[in-house]
Amino acid sequence: MTEPARPREIAAIDLGSNSFHMVVARVVGQSLQIISRHKQRVHLASGLNEHHHLDQAAMQRGLHCLAMFAERLQGFDPDNVRIAATYTLRQAQNAQVFLQRAARVLPYPIEIIPGTEEARLIYLGVAHTQPDTGQKLVVDIGGGSTEMVIGEAFSTHLAYSKHMGCVSYNQQYFPKGKISTKHFNAAQLAAQQKLESIATKYRKAGWQTAIGSSGTIKAIREVLIGLGHSDGIITAKRLTQLIDEILKVKQADDLALDGLSDDRKPVFAAGVAILHAVFQSLQIEEMIFSDGALREGLLYEMEDRFRHSDIRTRTAEAMAKQYTVDHDQAQRVKDTAERLYNQIEPQPGLAKAELATLLQWGALLHEVGLSISYSGFHRHSAYLLRYSTMPGFNLEQQTVLASLVRYQRKSLKLEEMPELSIYKRKHLYPLIRTLRLAVVLNGQRSDDPLPPFILHADKEHWQLTLPAGWEDNNRLLAADLQQEQAYWQKAGWTLTLLEDEAT
């Protein structure tokens, strides 16, 4: 008996100015499944002198890291590995010396990519790991350069790379780790000068969402969470608060901020100065963080089939296929849930619109747990949606999906709902009610059209109006709806069933 072919594994390595990163993924159907990540702080940029020569110590740190990466990549075909080097090796006059030595350690070609190409690949990595949010601004502050991109879907419209990074600015403006208002202002002003020539162009282009990626912005986000901003959103006001905290100390080593690692301390002030300058120059109101960056962009670039498809669609379709979901039933429930939700939220705001999108994914995947067992399948579905790797969905979104499918049927033990940080429980209750009704209305799993219905909602009091005499031809549905009324009543909700005498 022939064994099934093993899934293709691909790897991407990002030789950054501060850290080297490697990510390995498996190609599964129409999605990429990340199976390992590796990161080593190399501080390559700190070995670049005023003559743009990379010193031996920095080279040796880089080669040592690549030797470790090589152990993981044994047996990989060259077509399945892509390595990109960024700012420091772009600047180093003796970069070829490093590349020659690296070839003896890691037998795969290293590409030194231009700044604009780096920007494009970063954008691609973010676009593939974030839900589509219209036109977006992506900012990535590395060790030696900062990339800023405006794009939509998987296409970029504006892309620039500027010579300012947390390692290079730390050396230039915070010598020997000294922190002062004077040093900080100098670093920020220098960054604003770098941005002066492009700021107007970016502001005119505009964006719906600003997204930050990579280590500097990730570290800032984690420190802001430590300061009490649990949603992790970066705003100008919060950056000002963070700057005040930084300026309380004289030395970088004395920074004592929750969420800030010791190895990030030396370059943290420089990174904050650059991001604050970007916020001021581009007049950014708020920024969210994305795990996707250059290395993810490299991965998706290697696999052509992923270039122009939505990451969440691929994730949902791959999961539905993996767990042999009845696609026709899932589509019926999704369509009904949309009809119901549109009647109670005809013009939802931004937050509710995002929840409505999660309702659609929840409807499509509400039966994944049937592959485990019919008994308690709603609980199995919730477990799979909560703990599976789902590219494009963050942990909070997975928790919402899991909660929706957990409460799609049977008793409503709402006290068991997990804690949320971005959304509130009350935001989920209308979605739970909507999905439950959609599931009940399609309980016969039939392609026959449903009786026309009208839904009115007043907080936890809902009213479903059906045509006169509908019960005569829909006795099973009537029984299911009566059972549903009882479940709602125990939860403190009300479901009223009416007949439309005009029909």
Short mmCIF file of C-alpha atoms in Angstrom, two decimals:
data_model
loop_
_atom_site.label_atom_id
_atom_site.label_comp_id
_atom_site.label_asym_id
_atom_site.label_seq_id
_atom_site.Cartn_x
_atom_site.Cartn_y
_atom_site.Cartn_z
CA MET A 1 0.00 0.00 0.00
CA THR A 2 1.45 3.34 -1.04
CA GLU A 3 1.99 5.79 1.80
CA PRO A 4 0.41 9.24 1.28
CA ALA A 5 2.86 11.95 0.24
CA ARG A 6 4.22 13.97 3.14
CA PRO A 7 3.10 17.60 3.20
CA ARG A 8 5.63 20.01 1.77
CA GLU A 9 7.61 21.92 4.39
CA ILE A 10 9.05 25.35 3.66
CA ALA A 11 11.25 27.67 5.72
CA ALA A 12 11.93 31.41 5.70
CA ILE A 13 14.80 33.17 7.45
CA ASP A 14 15.00 36.90 8.12
CA LEU A 15 18.53 38.17 8.82
CA GLY A 16 17.57 41.36 10.62
CA SER A 17 19.77 44.05 12.11
CA ASN A 18 18.79 43.16 15.67
CA SER A 19 17.62 39.54 15.50
CA PHE A 20 17.68 36.58 13.14
CA HIS A 21 14.35 34.78 12.77
CA MET A 22 13.42 31.46 11.19
CA VAL A 23 9.91 30.13 10.68
CA VAL A 24 9.08 26.68 9.30
CA ALA A 25 5.66 25.88 7.88
CA ARG A 26 3.85 22.90 6.42
CA VAL A 27 1.71 23.33 3.29
CA VAL A 28 -1.66 21.75 4.15
CA GLY A 29 -4.31 22.06 1.45
CA GLN A 30 -4.91 25.74 0.89
CA SER A 31 -3.23 26.92 4.08
CA LEU A 32 0.16 27.21 5.74
CA GLN A 33 0.57 25.58 9.13
CA ILE A 34 3.41 27.09 11.18
CA ILE A 35 5.23 24.22 12.88
CA SER A 36 8.24 25.96 14.44
CA ARG A 37 9.70 29.40 15.11
CA HIS A 38 13.26 30.22 16.10
CA LYS A 39 14.73 33.58 17.12
CA GLN A 40 18.21 34.65 18.16
CA ARG A 41 19.27 38.14 19.23
CA VAL A 42 22.39 38.82 17.13
CA HIS A 43 22.76 42.65 17.29
CA LEU A 44 24.31 42.65 13.83
CA ALA A 45 23.87 46.41 13.38
CA SER A 46 25.97 47.17 16.47
CA GLY A 47 28.96 45.70 14.61
CA LEU A 48 28.68 48.18 11.73
CA ASN A 49 31.25 50.99 12.06
CA GLU A 50 31.27 54.51 10.57
CA HIS A 51 32.96 53.17 7.42
CA HIS A 52 30.16 50.63 6.96
CA HIS A 53 32.35 47.65 7.74
CA LEU A 54 30.91 44.78 9.75
CA ASP A 55 33.26 43.71 12.51
CA GLN A 56 34.37 40.14 13.15
CA ALA A 57 32.49 39.77 16.44
CA ALA A 58 29.14 40.63 14.81
CA MET A 59 29.86 38.26 11.93
CA GLN A 60 30.66 35.48 14.37
CA ARG A 61 27.40 36.01 16.28
CA GLY A 62 25.51 35.77 13.01
CA LEU A 63 27.34 32.64 11.86
CA HIS A 64 26.75 30.94 15.21
CA CYS A 65 23.02 31.57 14.86
CA LEU A 66 22.96 30.29 11.27
CA ALA A 67 24.72 27.09 12.37
CA MET A 68 21.86 26.47 14.81
CA PHE A 69 19.27 27.15 12.10
CA ALA A 70 21.10 24.70 9.81
CA GLU A 71 20.44 21.87 12.25
CA ARG A 72 16.69 22.39 11.84
CA LEU A 73 16.92 22.57 8.05
CA GLN A 74 18.80 19.34 7.39
CA GLY A 75 17.30 17.61 4.35
CA PHE A 76 15.39 20.66 3.11
CA ASP A 77 15.42 21.12 -0.66
CA PRO A 78 16.85 24.54 -1.72
CA ASP A 79 13.52 25.37 -3.39
CA ASN A 80 11.86 25.14 0.02
CA VAL A 81 14.13 27.60 1.85
CA ARG A 82 14.32 31.36 1.36
CA ILE A 83 16.70 33.63 3.27
CA ALA A 84 16.50 37.43 3.15
CA ALA A 85 19.06 39.83 4.61
CA THR A 86 18.02 43.39 5.38
CA TYR A 87 19.45 46.76 6.38
CA THR A 88 22.80 45.89 7.97
CA LEU A 89 23.94 43.60 5.19
CA ARG A 90 22.61 46.11 2.67
CA GLN A 91 24.91 48.71 4.22
CA ALA A 92 27.98 46.58 4.97
CA GLN A 93 30.82 47.12 2.50
CA ASN A 94 32.18 43.68 3.41
CA ALA A 95 28.85 41.86 3.23
CA GLN A 96 30.27 39.37 0.73
CA VAL A 97 32.76 38.15 3.33
CA PHE A 98 29.89 37.29 5.64
CA LEU A 99 27.93 35.63 2.82
CA GLN A 100 30.88 33.45 1.83
CA ARG A 101 31.34 32.26 5.39
CA ALA A 102 27.60 31.75 5.81
CA ALA A 103 27.49 29.51 2.72
CA ARG A 104 29.84 27.07 4.49
CA VAL A 105 27.52 26.96 7.51
CA LEU A 106 24.11 27.10 5.84
CA PRO A 107 23.99 25.72 2.27
CA TYR A 108 21.19 27.93 0.98
CA PRO A 109 21.45 31.23 -0.93
CA ILE A 110 21.06 34.44 1.08
CA GLU A 111 19.36 37.32 -0.73
CA ILE A 112 20.22 40.87 0.31
CA ILE A 113 16.95 42.58 -0.50
CA PRO A 114 16.40 46.30 -1.18
CA GLY A 115 14.47 48.36 1.35
CA THR A 116 11.39 48.65 -0.84
CA GLU A 117 11.35 44.89 -1.40
CA GLU A 118 11.65 44.38 2.33
CA ALA A 119 8.70 46.74 2.77
CA ARG A 120 6.62 44.83 0.19
CA LEU A 121 7.35 41.46 1.81
CA ILE A 122 6.55 42.79 5.28
CA TYR A 123 3.23 44.06 3.96
CA LEU A 124 2.56 40.68 2.34
CA GLY A 125 3.26 38.90 5.64
CA VAL A 126 0.87 41.21 7.50
CA ALA A 127 -1.83 40.98 4.80
CA HIS A 128 -1.79 37.18 4.93
CA THR A 129 -2.02 37.00 8.71
CA GLN A 130 -4.63 39.71 9.32
CA PRO A 131 -8.30 39.86 8.32
CA ASP A 132 -8.79 42.21 5.37
CA THR A 133 -9.53 45.68 6.78
CA GLY A 134 -9.57 47.78 3.62
CA GLN A 135 -6.66 50.12 2.94
CA LYS A 136 -4.01 49.74 5.63
CA LEU A 137 -0.79 51.36 6.77
CA VAL A 138 1.88 48.90 7.91
CA VAL A 139 4.87 50.13 9.96
CA ASP A 140 7.84 47.92 10.84
CA ILE A 141 10.71 49.32 12.96
CA GLY A 142 13.75 47.08 12.69
CA GLY A 143 17.26 47.34 14.05
CA GLY A 144 18.58 49.47 11.18
CA SER A 145 15.62 50.61 9.09
CA THR A 146 11.92 51.40 9.30
CA GLU A 147 9.51 50.29 6.59
CA MET A 148 6.19 52.02 5.93
CA VAL A 149 3.68 50.67 3.45
CA ILE A 150 0.16 51.57 2.40
CA GLY A 151 -1.75 48.88 0.56
CA GLU A 152 -5.04 47.09 0.13
CA ALA A 153 -5.67 43.34 0.05
CA PHE A 154 -2.35 41.92 -1.21
CA SER A 155 -1.26 44.93 -3.29
CA THR A 156 0.95 47.78 -2.10
CA HIS A 157 0.38 51.40 -3.19
CA LEU A 158 3.16 53.22 -1.31
CA ALA A 159 6.31 51.59 0.10
CA TYR A 160 9.37 53.28 1.63
CA SER A 161 12.28 52.15 3.76
CA LYS A 162 14.04 54.77 5.89
CA HIS A 163 17.49 54.50 7.50
CA MET A 164 16.37 54.64 11.10
CA GLY A 165 16.22 51.69 13.44
CA CYS A 166 16.32 50.91 17.14
CA VAL A 167 19.92 49.61 17.08
CA SER A 168 21.43 52.35 14.91
CA TYR A 169 19.53 55.13 16.72
CA ASN A 170 20.50 53.69 20.09
CA GLN A 171 24.19 53.94 19.14
CA GLN A 172 23.78 57.43 17.75
CA TYR A 173 21.45 59.10 20.27
CA PHE A 174 21.70 57.05 23.46
CA PRO A 175 25.48 56.37 23.79
CA LYS A 176 26.42 53.97 26.59
CA GLY A 177 22.73 53.52 27.43
CA LYS A 178 22.30 57.08 28.74
CA ILE A 179 18.69 58.26 28.71
CA SER A 180 17.68 61.92 28.95
CA THR A 181 15.03 64.23 27.58
CA LYS A 182 17.67 65.85 25.38
CA HIS A 183 18.75 62.52 23.86
CA PHE A 184 15.18 61.38 23.36
CA ASN A 185 14.11 64.61 21.65
CA ALA A 186 17.16 64.50 19.38
CA ALA A 187 16.32 60.96 18.27
CA GLN A 188 12.69 61.85 17.68
CA LEU A 189 13.53 65.00 15.71
CA ALA A 190 15.99 63.07 13.53
CA ALA A 191 13.28 60.51 12.74
CA GLN A 192 10.79 63.24 11.88
CA GLN A 193 13.33 64.77 9.50
CA LYS A 194 13.68 61.39 7.77
CA LEU A 195 9.91 61.27 7.36
CA GLU A 196 9.51 64.88 6.23
CA SER A 197 9.71 64.10 2.49
CA ILE A 198 7.01 61.39 2.51
CA ALA A 199 4.65 62.34 5.35
CA THR A 200 2.26 64.44 3.24
CA LYS A 201 2.02 61.75 0.57
CA TYR A 202 1.09 59.14 3.18
CA ARG A 203 -1.48 61.33 4.89
CA LYS A 204 -3.13 62.09 1.52
CA ALA A 205 -3.29 58.40 0.62
CA GLY A 206 -4.98 57.57 3.95
CA TRP A 207 -5.83 54.22 5.50
CA GLN A 208 -8.58 52.49 7.46
CA THR A 209 -6.26 50.59 9.82
CA ALA A 210 -2.70 51.20 11.02
CA ILE A 211 -0.80 48.01 11.83
CA GLY A 212 2.63 47.56 13.42
CA SER A 213 4.83 44.50 13.04
CA SER A 214 8.07 42.97 14.37
CA GLY A 215 10.01 43.24 17.62
CA THR A 216 10.10 46.95 18.42
CA ILE A 217 6.35 47.51 18.09
CA LYS A 218 5.61 44.16 19.73
CA ALA A 219 7.73 45.21 22.74
CA ILE A 220 5.94 48.58 22.94
CA ARG A 221 2.58 46.83 22.83
CA GLU A 222 3.57 44.43 25.62
CA VAL A 223 4.79 47.29 27.84
CA LEU A 224 1.56 49.23 27.24
CA ILE A 225 -0.38 46.13 28.34
CA GLY A 226 1.84 46.08 31.44
CA LEU A 227 0.86 49.70 32.08
CA GLY A 228 -2.80 48.68 32.18
CA HIS A 229 -3.90 49.06 28.54
CA SER A 230 -5.16 45.49 28.19
CA ASP A 231 -6.43 45.85 24.62
CA GLY A 232 -2.82 46.35 23.43
CA ILE A 233 -3.78 49.20 21.09
CA ILE A 234 -1.03 51.80 20.63
CA THR A 235 -2.21 55.42 20.64
CA ALA A 236 -0.38 58.76 20.67
CA LYS A 237 -1.61 59.44 24.22
CA ARG A 238 -0.35 56.08 25.45
CA LEU A 239 3.01 56.62 23.76
CA THR A 240 3.33 59.92 25.62
CA GLN A 241 2.61 58.10 28.88
CA LEU A 242 5.26 55.51 27.98
CA ILE A 243 7.82 58.22 27.19
CA ASP A 244 7.21 59.76 30.62
CA GLU A 245 7.96 56.37 32.19
CA ILE A 246 11.16 55.97 30.16
CA LEU A 247 12.44 59.43 31.09
CA LYS A 248 12.18 58.63 34.80
CA VAL A 249 15.47 56.70 34.55
CA LYS A 250 18.99 57.77 33.55
CA GLN A 251 20.21 54.42 32.17
CA ALA A 252 18.58 51.87 29.87
CA ASP A 253 19.48 49.05 32.26
CA ASP A 254 17.37 50.74 34.95
CA LEU A 255 14.16 50.48 32.91
CA ALA A 256 11.73 48.44 35.03
CA LEU A 257 8.62 48.09 32.90
CA ASP A 258 6.31 45.08 32.98
CA GLY A 259 6.57 43.23 29.67
CA LEU A 260 10.03 44.58 28.78
CA SER A 261 12.69 41.88 28.48
CA ASP A 262 16.29 42.53 29.56
CA ASP A 263 17.69 42.07 26.05
CA ARG A 264 15.22 44.64 24.64
CA LYS A 265 16.10 47.33 27.23
CA PRO A 266 19.20 48.75 25.46
CA VAL A 267 17.28 49.64 22.27
CA PHE A 268 13.82 50.31 23.71
CA ALA A 269 14.03 54.10 24.09
CA ALA A 270 15.30 54.48 20.52
CA GLY A 271 12.42 52.36 19.19
CA VAL A 272 9.85 54.39 21.12
CA ALA A 273 11.36 57.66 19.81
CA ILE A 274 11.06 56.41 16.22
CA LEU A 275 7.48 55.17 16.63
CA HIS A 276 6.42 58.43 18.30
CA ALA A 277 7.92 60.35 15.37
CA VAL A 278 6.00 58.13 12.93
CA PHE A 279 2.77 58.77 14.86
CA GLN A 280 3.33 62.52 14.81
CA SER A 281 4.50 62.80 11.20
CA LEU A 282 1.72 60.63 9.74
CA GLN A 283 -0.88 61.78 12.29
CA ILE A 284 -1.74 58.21 13.31
CA GLU A 285 -4.57 57.91 15.82
CA GLU A 286 -4.13 54.29 16.83
CA MET A 287 -2.21 51.18 15.79
CA ILE A 288 -2.75 47.46 16.31
CA PHE A 289 -0.08 44.75 16.22
CA SER A 290 0.32 41.89 13.74
CA ASP A 291 2.40 38.75 14.24
CA GLY A 292 2.97 38.62 10.48
CA ALA A 293 6.12 40.26 9.14
CA LEU A 294 8.95 39.73 6.65
CA ARG A 295 9.43 36.00 7.26
CA GLU A 296 5.71 35.29 6.77
CA GLY A 297 5.83 37.36 3.59
CA LEU A 298 8.70 35.20 2.36
CA LEU A 299 6.72 32.04 3.09
CA TYR A 300 3.66 33.16 1.18
CA GLU A 301 5.79 34.48 -1.68
CA MET A 302 7.29 31.00 -2.05
CA GLU A 303 3.88 29.40 -2.43
CA ASP A 304 2.19 31.04 -5.43
CA ARG A 305 -1.25 29.71 -4.68
CA PHE A 306 -1.49 31.89 -1.56
CA ARG A 307 -0.74 35.24 -3.18
CA HIS A 308 -4.26 36.43 -3.87
CA SER A 309 -6.56 34.62 -1.45
CA ASP A 310 -7.95 35.67 1.92
CA ILE A 311 -6.20 34.08 4.88
CA ARG A 312 -9.36 33.54 6.94
CA THR A 313 -11.21 31.98 4.01
CA ARG A 314 -8.35 29.53 3.55
CA THR A 315 -8.26 28.79 7.26
CA ALA A 316 -12.01 28.15 7.50
CA GLU A 317 -12.15 26.07 4.32
CA ALA A 318 -9.15 23.98 5.34
CA MET A 319 -10.67 23.37 8.77
CA ALA A 320 -14.07 22.48 7.33
CA LYS A 321 -12.42 20.01 4.96
CA GLN A 322 -10.20 18.56 7.70
CA TYR A 323 -13.22 17.81 9.91
CA THR A 324 -15.53 16.77 7.02
CA VAL A 325 -18.12 19.46 7.73
CA ASP A 326 -21.44 19.15 5.85
CA HIS A 327 -20.86 22.18 3.62
CA ASP A 328 -24.50 22.51 2.49
CA GLN A 329 -25.80 22.59 6.06
CA ALA A 330 -23.08 25.00 7.16
CA GLN A 331 -24.01 27.34 4.29
CA ARG A 332 -27.73 27.14 5.17
CA VAL A 333 -27.03 28.07 8.79
CA LYS A 334 -24.67 30.88 7.71
CA ASP A 335 -27.24 32.36 5.29
CA THR A 336 -30.00 32.22 7.91
CA ALA A 337 -27.78 33.75 10.59
CA GLU A 338 -26.96 36.63 8.23
CA ARG A 339 -30.66 37.22 7.50
CA LEU A 340 -31.49 37.24 11.20
CA TYR A 341 -28.60 39.47 12.23
CA ASN A 342 -29.29 41.96 9.42
CA GLN A 343 -32.81 42.40 10.78
CA ILE A 344 -31.62 43.33 14.28
CA GLU A 345 -28.46 45.21 13.20
CA PRO A 346 -29.23 46.68 9.75
CA GLN A 347 -26.33 49.16 10.02
CA PRO A 348 -23.87 47.79 12.58
CA GLY A 349 -20.97 49.94 13.77
CA LEU A 350 -17.37 48.88 13.24
CA ALA A 351 -17.14 46.65 16.33
CA LYS A 352 -20.47 44.95 15.67
CA ALA A 353 -19.61 44.51 11.99
CA GLU A 354 -16.46 42.64 13.01
CA LEU A 355 -18.53 40.46 15.34
CA ALA A 356 -20.98 39.86 12.49
CA THR A 357 -18.08 38.55 10.43
CA LEU A 358 -17.10 36.22 13.27
CA LEU A 359 -20.73 35.05 13.39
CA GLN A 360 -20.40 33.99 9.74
CA TRP A 361 -17.24 31.98 10.44
CA GLY A 362 -18.86 30.47 13.52
CA ALA A 363 -21.86 29.40 11.44
CA LEU A 364 -19.64 27.80 8.80
CA LEU A 365 -17.65 25.89 11.42
CA HIS A 366 -20.33 25.21 14.04
CA GLU A 367 -20.33 21.46 13.36
CA VAL A 368 -16.58 20.71 13.25
CA GLY A 369 -17.01 18.76 16.50
CA LEU A 370 -19.27 16.19 14.80
CA SER A 371 -16.09 14.54 13.54
CA ILE A 372 -15.35 13.58 17.15
CA SER A 373 -18.80 12.58 18.40
CA TYR A 374 -22.43 13.61 18.01
CA SER A 375 -22.87 13.52 21.77
CA GLY A 376 -21.84 16.95 23.02
CA PHE A 377 -20.54 17.95 19.58
CA HIS A 378 -21.06 21.63 20.41
CA ARG A 379 -18.46 21.28 23.15
CA HIS A 380 -16.09 19.43 20.82
CA SER A 381 -16.56 22.19 18.23
CA ALA A 382 -15.75 24.84 20.84
CA TYR A 383 -12.57 23.03 21.88
CA LEU A 384 -11.34 22.72 18.28
CA LEU A 385 -12.01 26.37 17.48
CA ARG A 386 -10.37 27.55 20.68
CA TYR A 387 -7.19 25.51 20.56
CA SER A 388 -6.49 24.87 16.87
CA THR A 389 -3.93 26.95 15.01
CA MET A 390 -6.08 29.30 12.90
CA PRO A 391 -4.05 31.72 10.75
CA GLY A 392 -5.80 35.07 10.42
CA PHE A 393 -7.64 34.79 13.72
CA ASN A 394 -6.19 36.11 16.96
CA LEU A 395 -6.76 34.38 20.31
CA GLU A 396 -9.62 36.69 21.24
CA GLN A 397 -11.39 35.97 17.96
CA GLN A 398 -10.89 32.24 18.44
CA THR A 399 -12.39 32.55 21.92
CA VAL A 400 -15.43 34.31 20.42
CA LEU A 401 -15.84 31.58 17.78
CA ALA A 402 -15.51 28.89 20.44
CA SER A 403 -18.13 30.59 22.62
CA LEU A 404 -20.58 30.92 19.73
CA VAL A 405 -20.45 27.24 18.81
CA ARG A 406 -20.37 26.14 22.46
CA TYR A 407 -23.76 27.81 23.04
CA GLN A 408 -25.38 26.90 19.70
CA ARG A 409 -27.63 24.25 21.30
CA LYS A 410 -28.76 22.71 24.57
CA SER A 411 -28.70 24.56 27.90
CA LEU A 412 -27.18 28.03 28.20
CA LYS A 413 -24.63 27.80 31.00
CA LEU A 414 -23.43 31.34 30.40
CA GLU A 415 -21.44 31.43 33.63
CA GLU A 416 -18.96 29.08 31.92
CA MET A 417 -18.14 31.62 29.21
CA PRO A 418 -14.41 32.47 29.24
CA GLU A 419 -13.17 35.97 30.03
CA LEU A 420 -12.62 38.35 27.12
CA SER A 421 -10.36 41.40 26.96
CA ILE A 422 -11.39 43.19 23.75
CA TYR A 423 -15.09 42.36 23.66
CA LYS A 424 -17.61 42.17 26.48
CA ARG A 425 -19.92 39.25 27.15
CA LYS A 426 -22.96 41.38 26.36
CA HIS A 427 -21.56 41.88 22.82
CA LEU A 428 -21.67 38.12 22.29
CA TYR A 429 -25.20 37.45 23.53
CA PRO A 430 -26.99 38.71 20.36
CA LEU A 431 -24.64 36.57 18.25
CA ILE A 432 -25.34 33.50 20.39
CA ARG A 433 -29.10 34.03 20.11
CA THR A 434 -28.79 34.55 16.35
CA LEU A 435 -26.75 31.39 15.79
CA ARG A 436 -29.10 29.32 17.99
CA LEU A 437 -32.11 30.46 15.98
CA ALA A 438 -30.30 29.78 12.69
CA VAL A 439 -29.45 26.26 13.87
CA VAL A 440 -33.01 25.56 15.06
CA LEU A 441 -34.61 26.90 11.88
CA ASN A 442 -32.39 24.57 9.81
CA GLY A 443 -32.83 21.56 12.07
CA GLN A 444 -34.36 19.50 9.24
CA ARG A 445 -31.17 19.91 7.16
CA SER A 446 -33.35 20.44 4.10
CA ASP A 447 -32.91 22.52 0.96
CA ASP A 448 -36.60 23.45 1.09
CA PRO A 449 -37.00 27.18 1.71
CA LEU A 450 -37.73 28.29 5.27
CA PRO A 451 -41.04 29.98 6.09
CA PRO A 452 -40.58 33.74 5.77
CA PHE A 453 -39.82 35.29 9.16
CA ILE A 454 -39.44 38.68 10.80
CA LEU A 455 -37.24 39.16 13.85
CA HIS A 456 -37.48 42.02 16.37
CA ALA A 457 -35.00 42.37 19.23
CA ASP A 458 -35.21 44.47 22.40
CA LYS A 459 -32.13 43.60 24.44
CA GLU A 460 -32.75 40.07 25.79
CA HIS A 461 -36.41 40.06 24.64
CA TRP A 462 -36.69 38.72 21.07
CA GLN A 463 -39.78 38.21 18.95
CA LEU A 464 -39.91 35.89 15.94
CA THR A 465 -42.90 36.32 13.63
CA LEU A 466 -43.79 33.49 11.21
CA PRO A 467 -46.59 33.18 8.62
CA ALA A 468 -50.11 32.28 9.75
CA GLY A 469 -50.58 28.51 9.80
CA TRP A 470 -46.85 27.77 9.50
CA GLU A 471 -47.06 25.25 12.33
CA ASP A 472 -49.37 22.93 10.36
CA ASN A 473 -46.63 22.02 7.92
CA ASN A 474 -43.68 22.48 10.29
CA ARG A 475 -44.50 20.45 13.40
CA LEU A 476 -40.92 19.42 14.09
CA LEU A 477 -39.75 23.02 13.77
CA ALA A 478 -42.54 24.13 16.11
CA ALA A 479 -41.46 21.59 18.71
CA ASP A 480 -37.82 22.65 18.37
CA LEU A 481 -38.72 26.33 18.77
CA GLN A 482 -40.78 25.57 21.88
CA GLN A 483 -37.80 23.72 23.36
CA GLU A 484 -35.63 26.71 22.46
CA GLN A 485 -38.02 29.03 24.31
CA ALA A 486 -37.50 26.94 27.44
CA TYR A 487 -33.71 27.14 27.13
CA TRP A 488 -33.91 30.93 26.74
CA GLN A 489 -36.21 31.28 29.74
CA LYS A 490 -33.75 29.44 32.01
CA ALA A 491 -31.03 31.88 30.90
CA GLY A 492 -33.22 34.91 31.70
CA TRP A 493 -33.98 35.62 28.03
CA THR A 494 -37.35 35.69 26.27
CA LEU A 495 -38.22 34.28 22.84
CA THR A 496 -41.76 35.10 21.75
CA LEU A 497 -43.29 33.30 18.73
CA LEU A 498 -46.01 35.10 16.79
CA GLU A 499 -48.04 34.44 13.66
CA ASP A 500 -48.38 37.11 11.01
CA GLU A 501 -52.10 37.23 10.38
CA ALA A 502 -51.58 39.33 7.27
CA THR A 503 -49.95 36.42 5.40
#
